[in-house]
């Protein structure tokens, strides 16, 4: 008799969140001080998506942003908003919520080894993923991001950055101490910015900074 196996997550040094998949949507607003909706709206605005474009969400978690991206695109086409995450349980939650949109798709995949052809997306977005991977994986996954992004394509990254205020320092270092997460310390020390600068994009712009420790970066390939 066939046995139902739990979905397999992929092996990575990145900090995957299988264990938090069922409660992630309740925890995320606490972790982002209720600002995650604003970050998502800003990311969508910055990408300025045309109806027929194809967009990738890297480290999509439960897929809230990916779903919002699908809703601004032309709903009649397949596969237009694609979310990937290494945690199979996150993807399972995202898929359960995605049954009503034909142009939305989720896949268990690694940011450092994207299963897509060169130049296959018009835009890429990633929110709160880059503090889950170390310096080498940041470089690898940004190289992959550039590989799948068309020449001239746009990308937006939202993540923990070097704090600019006492409040920002408190938030960022609390995250580090709470989770004992070395990758958060690396972002605090500016390693995300450094990785973005070295990745070879034609444009890297920090467009805004929030709560003293979260930056939104706009990139062009
Ligand atoms: C903090 S969550 C962010 C989720 C979502 N983007 C958001 O803004 O709410 C980080 C996600 O990165 C995923 N992740 C960690 N390492 C990964 C890797 N190497 N490739 C793809 N996803 C990874 C985790 O499983 C987790 O779902």
PDB file of C-alpha atoms and ligand atoms in Angstrom:
ATOM      1  CA  UNK A   1       0.000   0.000   0.000  1.00  0.00           C
ATOM      2  CA  UNK A   2       1.471   3.440  -0.906  1.00  0.00           C
ATOM      3  CA  UNK A   3       2.520   5.512   2.117  1.00  0.00           C
ATOM      4  CA  UNK A   4       2.039   9.308   2.182  1.00  0.00           C
ATOM      5  CA  UNK A   5       5.504  10.718   2.800  1.00  0.00           C
ATOM      6  CA  UNK A   6       5.937  14.199   4.306  1.00  0.00           C
ATOM      7  CA  UNK A   7       7.304  16.627   1.690  1.00  0.00           C
ATOM      8  CA  UNK A   8      11.120  16.646   1.597  1.00  0.00           C
ATOM      9  CA  UNK A   9      12.956  19.901   2.305  1.00  0.00           C
ATOM     10  CA  UNK A  10      16.186  20.652   0.490  1.00  0.00           C
ATOM     11  CA  UNK A  11      19.612  20.516   2.059  1.00  0.00           C
ATOM     12  CA  UNK A  12      21.164  23.946   2.512  1.00  0.00           C
ATOM     13  CA  UNK A  13      23.268  25.862   5.040  1.00  0.00           C
ATOM     14  CA  UNK A  14      20.449  28.443   5.003  1.00  0.00           C
ATOM     15  CA  UNK A  15      18.175  28.565   8.030  1.00  0.00           C
ATOM     16  CA  UNK A  16      14.989  26.973   6.797  1.00  0.00           C
ATOM     17  CA  UNK A  17      11.725  27.365   8.668  1.00  0.00           C
ATOM     18  CA  UNK A  18       9.892  24.045   8.319  1.00  0.00           C
ATOM     19  CA  UNK A  19       9.363  24.024  12.076  1.00  0.00           C
ATOM     20  CA  UNK A  20       7.579  27.405  11.967  1.00  0.00           C
ATOM     21  CA  UNK A  21       5.469  26.927   8.823  1.00  0.00           C
ATOM     22  CA  UNK A  22       2.155  26.435  10.624  1.00  0.00           C
ATOM     23  CA  UNK A  23       2.541  29.561  12.812  1.00  0.00           C
ATOM     24  CA  UNK A  24       4.609  31.798  10.509  1.00  0.00           C
ATOM     25  CA  UNK A  25       1.712  34.020   9.408  1.00  0.00           C
ATOM     26  CA  UNK A  26       0.966  34.810  13.069  1.00  0.00           C
ATOM     27  CA  UNK A  27       4.614  35.403  14.039  1.00  0.00           C
ATOM     28  CA  UNK A  28       5.744  37.523  11.068  1.00  0.00           C
ATOM     29  CA  UNK A  29       3.757  40.651  12.066  1.00  0.00           C
ATOM     30  CA  UNK A  30       5.342  40.503  15.536  1.00  0.00           C
ATOM     31  CA  UNK A  31       8.864  40.146  14.114  1.00  0.00           C
ATOM     32  CA  UNK A  32       8.354  43.071  11.707  1.00  0.00           C
ATOM     33  CA  UNK A  33       6.579  45.328  14.248  1.00  0.00           C
ATOM     34  CA  UNK A  34       3.451  45.152  12.088  1.00  0.00           C
ATOM     35  CA  UNK A  35       5.227  46.765   9.146  1.00  0.00           C
ATOM     36  CA  UNK A  36       5.441  43.765   6.796  1.00  0.00           C
ATOM     37  CA  UNK A  37       2.359  44.865   4.795  1.00  0.00           C
ATOM     38  CA  UNK A  38       3.991  48.236   4.142  1.00  0.00           C
ATOM     39  CA  UNK A  39       7.253  46.583   3.003  1.00  0.00           C
ATOM     40  CA  UNK A  40       5.381  44.312   0.611  1.00  0.00           C
ATOM     41  CA  UNK A  41       3.385  47.200  -0.881  1.00  0.00           C
ATOM     42  CA  UNK A  42       6.578  49.221  -1.370  1.00  0.00           C
ATOM     43  CA  UNK A  43       8.337  46.263  -3.031  1.00  0.00           C
ATOM     44  CA  UNK A  44       5.425  45.820  -5.462  1.00  0.00           C
ATOM     45  CA  UNK A  45       5.368  49.569  -6.253  1.00  0.00           C
ATOM     46  CA  UNK A  46       9.109  49.618  -6.926  1.00  0.00           C
ATOM     47  CA  UNK A  47       8.944  46.648  -9.314  1.00  0.00           C
ATOM     48  CA  UNK A  48       6.395  48.488 -11.514  1.00  0.00           C
ATOM     49  CA  UNK A  49       5.174  45.221 -13.018  1.00  0.00           C
ATOM     50  CA  UNK A  50       3.575  45.179 -16.452  1.00  0.00           C
ATOM     51  CA  UNK A  51       0.604  42.793 -16.804  1.00  0.00           C
ATOM     52  CA  UNK A  52       2.405  40.133 -18.844  1.00  0.00           C
ATOM     53  CA  UNK A  53       5.657  39.995 -16.929  1.00  0.00           C
ATOM     54  CA  UNK A  54       7.041  37.051 -14.959  1.00  0.00           C
ATOM     55  CA  UNK A  55       8.271  37.538 -11.389  1.00  0.00           C
ATOM     56  CA  UNK A  56      10.151  35.326  -8.907  1.00  0.00           C
ATOM     57  CA  UNK A  57       9.896  35.583  -5.082  1.00  0.00           C
ATOM     58  CA  UNK A  58      13.001  34.039  -3.448  1.00  0.00           C
ATOM     59  CA  UNK A  59      12.603  32.590   0.076  1.00  0.00           C
ATOM     60  CA  UNK A  60       8.848  33.172  -0.253  1.00  0.00           C
ATOM     61  CA  UNK A  61       7.835  31.498   3.021  1.00  0.00           C
ATOM     62  CA  UNK A  62       4.054  31.062   3.093  1.00  0.00           C
ATOM     63  CA  UNK A  63       3.733  33.052  -0.134  1.00  0.00           C
ATOM     64  CA  UNK A  64       1.791  36.152   0.950  1.00  0.00           C
ATOM     65  CA  UNK A  65       3.855  38.501  -1.233  1.00  0.00           C
ATOM     66  CA  UNK A  66       3.957  36.046  -4.166  1.00  0.00           C
ATOM     67  CA  UNK A  67       0.168  35.948  -4.108  1.00  0.00           C
ATOM     68  CA  UNK A  68      -0.047  39.753  -4.086  1.00  0.00           C
ATOM     69  CA  UNK A  69       2.333  39.845  -7.065  1.00  0.00           C
ATOM     70  CA  UNK A  70       0.127  37.388  -8.980  1.00  0.00           C
ATOM     71  CA  UNK A  71      -2.843  39.667  -8.355  1.00  0.00           C
ATOM     72  CA  UNK A  72      -1.217  42.657 -10.070  1.00  0.00           C
ATOM     73  CA  UNK A  73      -0.305  40.549 -13.128  1.00  0.00           C
ATOM     74  CA  UNK A  74      -2.528  39.349 -15.965  1.00  0.00           C
ATOM     75  CA  UNK A  75      -4.386  36.428 -14.383  1.00  0.00           C
ATOM     76  CA  UNK A  76      -4.972  34.522 -17.620  1.00  0.00           C
ATOM     77  CA  UNK A  77      -1.378  33.325 -18.057  1.00  0.00           C
ATOM     78  CA  UNK A  78       0.281  30.424 -16.248  1.00  0.00           C
ATOM     79  CA  UNK A  79       3.279  30.538 -14.037  1.00  0.00           C
ATOM     80  CA  UNK A  80       3.708  34.287 -13.845  1.00  0.00           C
ATOM     81  CA  UNK A  81       4.343  34.749 -10.138  1.00  0.00           C
ATOM     82  CA  UNK A  82       6.604  32.004  -8.841  1.00  0.00           C
ATOM     83  CA  UNK A  83       7.589  31.577  -5.199  1.00  0.00           C
ATOM     84  CA  UNK A  84      10.448  29.316  -4.087  1.00  0.00           C
ATOM     85  CA  UNK A  85      11.537  28.244  -0.629  1.00  0.00           C
ATOM     86  CA  UNK A  86      13.856  25.482   0.604  1.00  0.00           C
ATOM     87  CA  UNK A  87      11.376  24.528   3.348  1.00  0.00           C
ATOM     88  CA  UNK A  88       8.836  22.085   1.924  1.00  0.00           C
ATOM     89  CA  UNK A  89       6.390  22.784   4.744  1.00  0.00           C
ATOM     90  CA  UNK A  90       6.394  26.503   3.920  1.00  0.00           C
ATOM     91  CA  UNK A  91       5.666  25.636   0.289  1.00  0.00           C
ATOM     92  CA  UNK A  92       2.866  23.276   1.374  1.00  0.00           C
ATOM     93  CA  UNK A  93       1.200  26.136   3.328  1.00  0.00           C
ATOM     94  CA  UNK A  94       1.695  28.528   0.379  1.00  0.00           C
ATOM     95  CA  UNK A  95       0.160  26.034  -2.059  1.00  0.00           C
ATOM     96  CA  UNK A  96      -2.878  25.436   0.142  1.00  0.00           C
ATOM     97  CA  UNK A  97      -3.667  29.162  -0.017  1.00  0.00           C
ATOM     98  CA  UNK A  98      -3.032  29.445  -3.772  1.00  0.00           C
ATOM     99  CA  UNK A  99      -5.623  27.228  -5.390  1.00  0.00           C
ATOM    100  CA  UNK A 100      -7.730  30.110  -6.774  1.00  0.00           C
ATOM    101  CA  UNK A 101      -5.078  31.830  -8.937  1.00  0.00           C
ATOM    102  CA  UNK A 102      -3.962  30.261 -12.231  1.00  0.00           C
ATOM    103  CA  UNK A 103      -0.898  32.470 -12.630  1.00  0.00           C
ATOM    104  CA  UNK A 104       0.621  31.613  -9.227  1.00  0.00           C
ATOM    105  CA  UNK A 105       3.006  28.745  -8.567  1.00  0.00           C
ATOM    106  CA  UNK A 106       5.180  27.568  -5.669  1.00  0.00           C
ATOM    107  CA  UNK A 107       8.187  25.269  -5.744  1.00  0.00           C
ATOM    108  CA  UNK A 108      10.553  23.799  -3.178  1.00  0.00           C
ATOM    109  CA  UNK A 109      13.933  25.023  -4.443  1.00  0.00           C
ATOM    110  CA  UNK A 110      17.238  26.484  -3.310  1.00  0.00           C
ATOM    111  CA  UNK A 111      18.061  30.150  -3.766  1.00  0.00           C
ATOM    112  CA  UNK A 112      21.674  29.134  -4.401  1.00  0.00           C
ATOM    113  CA  UNK A 113      20.671  26.704  -7.190  1.00  0.00           C
ATOM    114  CA  UNK A 114      17.568  28.049  -8.893  1.00  0.00           C
ATOM    115  CA  UNK A 115      15.890  25.500 -11.217  1.00  0.00           C
ATOM    116  CA  UNK A 116      15.210  28.083 -13.968  1.00  0.00           C
ATOM    117  CA  UNK A 117      16.809  28.974 -17.278  1.00  0.00           C
ATOM    118  CA  UNK A 118      18.967  32.070 -17.754  1.00  0.00           C
ATOM    119  CA  UNK A 119      16.990  35.306 -18.351  1.00  0.00           C
ATOM    120  CA  UNK A 120      13.632  33.733 -17.474  1.00  0.00           C
ATOM    121  CA  UNK A 121      12.171  36.444 -15.180  1.00  0.00           C
ATOM    122  CA  UNK A 122      11.417  40.146 -15.727  1.00  0.00           C
ATOM    123  CA  UNK A 123      11.616  40.878 -12.019  1.00  0.00           C
ATOM    124  CA  UNK A 124      12.745  39.250  -8.771  1.00  0.00           C
ATOM    125  CA  UNK A 125      11.836  40.083  -5.191  1.00  0.00           C
ATOM    126  CA  UNK A 126      12.994  38.796  -1.823  1.00  0.00           C
ATOM    127  CA  UNK A 127      11.840  39.865   1.632  1.00  0.00           C
ATOM    128  CA  UNK A 128      13.500  38.844   4.903  1.00  0.00           C
ATOM    129  CA  UNK A 129      15.394  35.976   3.302  1.00  0.00           C
ATOM    130  CA  UNK A 130      18.969  37.272   3.162  1.00  0.00           C
ATOM    131  CA  UNK A 131      19.422  37.229   6.958  1.00  0.00           C
ATOM    132  CA  UNK A 132      18.828  33.457   6.762  1.00  0.00           C
ATOM    133  CA  UNK A 133      21.964  32.727   4.730  1.00  0.00           C
ATOM    134  CA  UNK A 134      25.662  33.266   5.353  1.00  0.00           C
ATOM    135  CA  UNK A 135      28.062  35.434   3.390  1.00  0.00           C
ATOM    136  CA  UNK A 136      29.027  32.766   0.825  1.00  0.00           C
ATOM    137  CA  UNK A 137      25.413  31.782   0.194  1.00  0.00           C
ATOM    138  CA  UNK A 138      24.499  35.462  -0.192  1.00  0.00           C
ATOM    139  CA  UNK A 139      27.060  35.735  -3.002  1.00  0.00           C
ATOM    140  CA  UNK A 140      25.908  32.468  -4.607  1.00  0.00           C
ATOM    141  CA  UNK A 141      22.212  33.271  -4.433  1.00  0.00           C
ATOM    142  CA  UNK A 142      22.724  36.800  -5.780  1.00  0.00           C
ATOM    143  CA  UNK A 143      24.662  35.301  -8.707  1.00  0.00           C
ATOM    144  CA  UNK A 144      21.711  32.953  -9.294  1.00  0.00           C
ATOM    145  CA  UNK A 145      19.256  35.851  -8.992  1.00  0.00           C
ATOM    146  CA  UNK A 146      21.192  37.740 -11.698  1.00  0.00           C
ATOM    147  CA  UNK A 147      21.419  34.644 -13.906  1.00  0.00           C
ATOM    148  CA  UNK A 148      17.627  34.099 -14.031  1.00  0.00           C
ATOM    149  CA  UNK A 149      16.846  37.832 -14.319  1.00  0.00           C
ATOM    150  CA  UNK A 150      16.643  39.224 -17.854  1.00  0.00           C
ATOM    151  CA  UNK A 151      19.150  41.906 -18.862  1.00  0.00           C
ATOM    152  CA  UNK A 152      17.615  45.186 -17.674  1.00  0.00           C
ATOM    153  CA  UNK A 153      15.346  43.289 -15.255  1.00  0.00           C
ATOM    154  CA  UNK A 154      14.506  44.747 -11.818  1.00  0.00           C
ATOM    155  CA  UNK A 155      14.897  43.301  -8.361  1.00  0.00           C
ATOM    156  CA  UNK A 156      13.866  44.467  -4.886  1.00  0.00           C
ATOM    157  CA  UNK A 157      15.362  43.144  -1.659  1.00  0.00           C
ATOM    158  CA  UNK A 158      14.004  43.969   1.793  1.00  0.00           C
ATOM    159  CA  UNK A 159      16.062  42.889   4.790  1.00  0.00           C
ATOM    160  CA  UNK A 160      17.892  43.645   8.017  1.00  0.00           C
ATOM    161  CA  UNK A 161      20.695  46.156   7.415  1.00  0.00           C
ATOM    162  CA  UNK A 162      23.186  48.163   9.484  1.00  0.00           C
ATOM    163  CA  UNK A 163      21.151  49.926  12.207  1.00  0.00           C
ATOM    164  CA  UNK A 164      20.915  53.724  11.989  1.00  0.00           C
ATOM    165  CA  UNK A 165      19.337  54.532  15.375  1.00  0.00           C
ATOM    166  CA  UNK A 166      19.287  53.333  18.964  1.00  0.00           C
ATOM    167  CA  UNK A 167      15.851  51.783  18.360  1.00  0.00           C
ATOM    168  CA  UNK A 168      17.161  50.053  15.199  1.00  0.00           C
ATOM    169  CA  UNK A 169      20.167  48.696  17.131  1.00  0.00           C
ATOM    170  CA  UNK A 170      17.860  47.359  19.833  1.00  0.00           C
ATOM    171  CA  UNK A 171      15.607  45.597  17.293  1.00  0.00           C
ATOM    172  CA  UNK A 172      18.417  44.154  15.170  1.00  0.00           C
ATOM    173  CA  UNK A 173      20.587  42.928  18.054  1.00  0.00           C
ATOM    174  CA  UNK A 174      17.523  41.504  19.883  1.00  0.00           C
ATOM    175  CA  UNK A 175      16.867  39.380  16.785  1.00  0.00           C
ATOM    176  CA  UNK A 176      20.479  38.205  16.850  1.00  0.00           C
ATOM    177  CA  UNK A 177      20.411  37.311  20.564  1.00  0.00           C
ATOM    178  CA  UNK A 178      16.936  35.752  20.468  1.00  0.00           C
ATOM    179  CA  UNK A 179      17.754  33.368  17.611  1.00  0.00           C
ATOM    180  CA  UNK A 180      21.554  33.224  18.100  1.00  0.00           C
ATOM    181  CA  UNK A 181      21.641  33.844  14.355  1.00  0.00           C
ATOM    182  CA  UNK A 182      25.104  34.675  13.034  1.00  0.00           C
ATOM    183  CA  UNK A 183      23.616  35.675   9.656  1.00  0.00           C
ATOM    184  CA  UNK A 184      21.716  38.530  11.376  1.00  0.00           C
ATOM    185  CA  UNK A 185      24.997  39.800  12.839  1.00  0.00           C
ATOM    186  CA  UNK A 186      26.493  39.678   9.329  1.00  0.00           C
ATOM    187  CA  UNK A 187      23.650  41.844   7.977  1.00  0.00           C
ATOM    188  CA  UNK A 188      24.065  44.269  10.915  1.00  0.00           C
ATOM    189  CA  UNK A 189      27.753  44.534  10.015  1.00  0.00           C
ATOM    190  CA  UNK A 190      26.875  45.474   6.422  1.00  0.00           C
ATOM    191  CA  UNK A 191      27.524  42.187   4.627  1.00  0.00           C
ATOM    192  CA  UNK A 192      24.251  42.247   2.678  1.00  0.00           C
ATOM    193  CA  UNK A 193      25.135  45.691   1.267  1.00  0.00           C
ATOM    194  CA  UNK A 194      28.647  44.484   0.440  1.00  0.00           C
ATOM    195  CA  UNK A 195      27.293  41.387  -1.305  1.00  0.00           C
ATOM    196  CA  UNK A 196      24.852  43.519  -3.334  1.00  0.00           C
ATOM    197  CA  UNK A 197      27.623  45.907  -4.348  1.00  0.00           C
ATOM    198  CA  UNK A 198      29.899  43.049  -5.457  1.00  0.00           C
ATOM    199  CA  UNK A 199      27.209  41.061  -7.316  1.00  0.00           C
ATOM    200  CA  UNK A 200      27.604  42.925 -10.623  1.00  0.00           C
ATOM    201  CA  UNK A 201      24.210  44.668 -10.920  1.00  0.00           C
ATOM    202  CA  UNK A 202      24.201  47.750 -13.162  1.00  0.00           C
ATOM    203  CA  UNK A 203      22.313  49.657 -10.451  1.00  0.00           C
ATOM    204  CA  UNK A 204      22.174  49.155  -6.677  1.00  0.00           C
ATOM    205  CA  UNK A 205      20.177  51.745  -4.772  1.00  0.00           C
ATOM    206  CA  UNK A 206      19.065  51.806  -1.154  1.00  0.00           C
ATOM    207  CA  UNK A 207      15.656  53.415  -1.608  1.00  0.00           C
ATOM    208  CA  UNK A 208      14.483  53.583   1.993  1.00  0.00           C
ATOM    209  CA  UNK A 209      15.292  52.610   5.564  1.00  0.00           C
ATOM    210  CA  UNK A 210      12.671  51.711   8.178  1.00  0.00           C
ATOM    211  CA  UNK A 211      12.495  51.222  11.942  1.00  0.00           C
ATOM    212  CA  UNK A 212      16.221  52.038  12.051  1.00  0.00           C
ATOM    213  CA  UNK A 213      17.318  48.595  10.788  1.00  0.00           C
ATOM    214  CA  UNK A 214      15.344  47.456   7.703  1.00  0.00           C
ATOM    215  CA  UNK A 215      16.450  48.617   4.244  1.00  0.00           C
ATOM    216  CA  UNK A 216      14.753  48.330   0.883  1.00  0.00           C
ATOM    217  CA  UNK A 217      17.182  47.952  -2.040  1.00  0.00           C
ATOM    218  CA  UNK A 218      16.322  48.424  -5.713  1.00  0.00           C
ATOM    219  CA  UNK A 219      18.577  46.659  -8.245  1.00  0.00           C
ATOM    220  CA  UNK A 220      18.826  46.520 -12.020  1.00  0.00           C
ATOM    221  CA  UNK A 221      20.557  43.820 -14.014  1.00  0.00           C
TER     222      UNK A 221
HETATM  223  C1  LIG B   1      12.048  34.867   7.385  1.00  0.00           C
HETATM  224  S1  LIG B   1      11.466  33.827   6.122  1.00  0.00           S
HETATM  225  C2  LIG B   1      10.856  35.021   4.964  1.00  0.00           C
HETATM  226  C3  LIG B   1       9.596  34.581   4.292  1.00  0.00           C
HETATM  227  C4  LIG B   1       8.887  35.632   3.439  1.00  0.00           C
HETATM  228  N1  LIG B   1       9.726  36.046   2.335  1.00  0.00           N
HETATM  229  C5  LIG B   1       8.447  36.816   4.251  1.00  0.00           C
HETATM  230  O1  LIG B   1       8.865  37.945   3.984  1.00  0.00           O
HETATM  231  O2  LIG B   1       7.640  36.622   5.188  1.00  0.00           O
HETATM  232  C6  LIG B   1      12.952  33.219   5.349  1.00  0.00           C
HETATM  233  C7  LIG B   1      12.673  32.039   4.452  1.00  0.00           C
HETATM  234  O3  LIG B   1      13.883  31.641   3.783  1.00  0.00           O
HETATM  235  C8  LIG B   1      13.821  30.233   3.620  1.00  0.00           C
HETATM  236  N2  LIG B   1      15.173  29.722   3.281  1.00  0.00           N
HETATM  237  C9  LIG B   1      16.248  29.552   4.088  1.00  0.00           C
HETATM  238  N3  LIG B   1      17.311  29.113   3.382  1.00  0.00           N
HETATM  239  C10 LIG B   1      16.901  29.012   2.078  1.00  0.00           C
HETATM  240  C11 LIG B   1      17.563  28.652   0.866  1.00  0.00           C
HETATM  241  N4  LIG B   1      18.850  28.315   0.849  1.00  0.00           N
HETATM  242  N5  LIG B   1      16.857  28.701  -0.294  1.00  0.00           N
HETATM  243  C12 LIG B   1      15.544  29.072  -0.288  1.00  0.00           C
HETATM  244  N6  LIG B   1      14.874  29.431   0.833  1.00  0.00           N
HETATM  245  C13 LIG B   1      15.536  29.407   2.013  1.00  0.00           C
HETATM  246  C14 LIG B   1      13.258  29.738   4.934  1.00  0.00           C
HETATM  247  O4  LIG B   1      12.746  28.433   4.855  1.00  0.00           O
HETATM  248  C15 LIG B   1      12.191  30.805   5.204  1.00  0.00           C
HETATM  249  O5  LIG B   1      10.932  30.429   4.725  1.00  0.00           O
END
